[in-house]
Amino acid sequence: MNQPSRRPDLTAQIEGFANERFKRSFSSWFWGSITAAVVLHFAIFAYLPSMAVAVSGSEATTTTVVNIPPDVDIPPPPEAVRQPAQPVISTVPIDDVLPLVPNTILGDGPGLPPPPKVADAEKGADAPGFVVHTLKPKMMNEDEVNRVLEREYPALLKDAGIGGKTTVWLFIDEEGVVQDQRVKESSGHAGLDAAALKVVTVARFSPAKNRDKTVALWIALDITFKAN
């Protein structure tokens, strides 16, 4: 009778080989894990910032003593301002013309001085007077005046290199037009003075004002001749 052939159990051999390999590698895995844990803990304690408990009140504090000024007596508030008395119309009759009281301080002198004369500027008088004004006249055609100045410059004096400054009085009316002109300060040359009087005739000004009212007045204007 034929006996069945016995074949080796290959599965059991393979499992036996894997178990042996695991047992042999256990020691290396164990010590590798221990080493990695030690290295990890060392890195944590070495590179992480240290945490220390701060002791409060260890530093000395300096206290500044402030001298408190003494109490100051506050003055009482001022009295309330009294309202001015209401004006009352007097019932005493007053003459229209009051008598002039004699001068008792200066004795028998000439008495009160005469009233000041009204400025003659608006009349074009010989002596220019002062007129009260709040806004001065301003020349409106300066370029045109300069062109006339070059044209009226005496050729003989210009070629000879002779120049000068003539100050001219100008009477400007309420419209800003020059109505009168005369020499205030001569340049020393009659030809330059005559030319200056011709130059100012073409000048146009904004009228002077006394607040909101236009006024006529005298002004002084310098006319300068410069030789090239």
mmCIF file of N, CA and C in Angstrom, residues 118-122 125-132 169 171 216-219:
data_model
loop_
_atom_site.group_PDB
_atom_site.id
_atom_site.type_symbol
_atom_site.label_atom_id
_atom_site.label_comp_id
_atom_site.label_asym_id
_atom_site.label_seq_id
_atom_site.Cartn_x
_atom_site.Cartn_y
_atom_site.Cartn_z
ATOM 1 N N VAL A 118 -8.468 175.536 5.776
ATOM 2 C CA VAL A 118 -8.840 174.363 4.986
ATOM 3 C C VAL A 118 -7.800 174.156 3.900
ATOM 4 N N ALA A 119 -7.433 172.903 3.688
ATOM 5 C CA ALA A 119 -6.414 172.618 2.680
ATOM 6 C C ALA A 119 -6.861 173.128 1.324
ATOM 7 N N ASP A 120 -5.928 173.747 0.610
ATOM 8 C CA ASP A 120 -6.223 174.307 -0.706
ATOM 9 C C ASP A 120 -5.913 173.332 -1.834
ATOM 10 N N ALA A 121 -5.761 172.031 -1.524
ATOM 11 C CA ALA A 121 -5.364 171.082 -2.569
ATOM 12 C C ALA A 121 -6.429 170.963 -3.637
ATOM 13 N N GLU A 122 -7.698 170.970 -3.230
ATOM 14 C CA GLU A 122 -8.752 170.785 -4.217
ATOM 15 C C GLU A 122 -8.872 171.970 -5.160
ATOM 16 N N ALA A 125 -3.964 175.176 -5.354
ATOM 17 C CA ALA A 125 -3.276 176.366 -4.846
ATOM 18 C C ALA A 125 -1.790 176.261 -5.102
ATOM 19 N N ASP A 126 -1.088 177.387 -4.869
ATOM 20 C CA ASP A 126 0.354 177.427 -5.117
ATOM 21 C C ASP A 126 1.098 176.481 -4.182
ATOM 22 N N ALA A 127 0.673 176.404 -2.938
ATOM 23 C CA ALA A 127 1.334 175.520 -1.974
ATOM 24 C C ALA A 127 0.470 174.283 -1.779
ATOM 25 N N PRO A 128 0.871 173.125 -2.314
ATOM 26 C CA PRO A 128 0.051 171.919 -2.149
ATOM 27 C C PRO A 128 -0.173 171.602 -0.677
ATOM 28 N N GLY A 129 -1.407 171.366 -0.304
ATOM 29 C CA GLY A 129 -1.740 171.037 1.071
ATOM 30 C C GLY A 129 -2.041 169.556 1.226
ATOM 31 N N PHE A 130 -2.226 169.160 2.470
ATOM 32 C CA PHE A 130 -2.499 167.753 2.780
ATOM 33 C C PHE A 130 -4.000 167.521 2.834
ATOM 34 N N VAL A 131 -4.436 166.422 2.242
ATOM 35 C CA VAL A 131 -5.835 166.018 2.251
ATOM 36 C C VAL A 131 -5.925 164.653 2.930
ATOM 37 N N VAL A 132 -6.833 164.540 3.869
ATOM 38 C CA VAL A 132 -6.991 163.280 4.582
ATOM 39 C C VAL A 132 -7.471 162.200 3.611
ATOM 40 N N TRP A 169 5.375 167.649 -8.321
ATOM 41 C CA TRP A 169 4.076 167.666 -7.655
ATOM 42 C C TRP A 169 2.990 167.379 -8.690
ATOM 43 N N PHE A 171 -1.302 167.143 -9.076
ATOM 44 C CA PHE A 171 -2.634 167.295 -8.502
ATOM 45 C C PHE A 171 -3.581 166.356 -9.242
ATOM 46 N N ALA A 216 -9.639 164.501 -4.143
ATOM 47 C CA ALA A 216 -8.556 165.041 -4.973
ATOM 48 C C ALA A 216 -7.435 165.494 -4.053
ATOM 49 N N LEU A 217 -6.206 165.253 -4.465
ATOM 50 C CA LEU A 217 -5.068 165.616 -3.621
ATOM 51 C C LEU A 217 -3.816 165.775 -4.457
ATOM 52 N N TRP A 218 -2.759 166.267 -3.799
ATOM 53 C CA TRP A 218 -1.431 166.392 -4.397
ATOM 54 C C TRP A 218 -0.583 165.207 -3.970
ATOM 55 N N ILE A 219 0.214 164.709 -4.895
ATOM 56 C CA ILE A 219 1.204 163.681 -4.573
ATOM 57 C C ILE A 219 2.535 164.085 -5.192
#
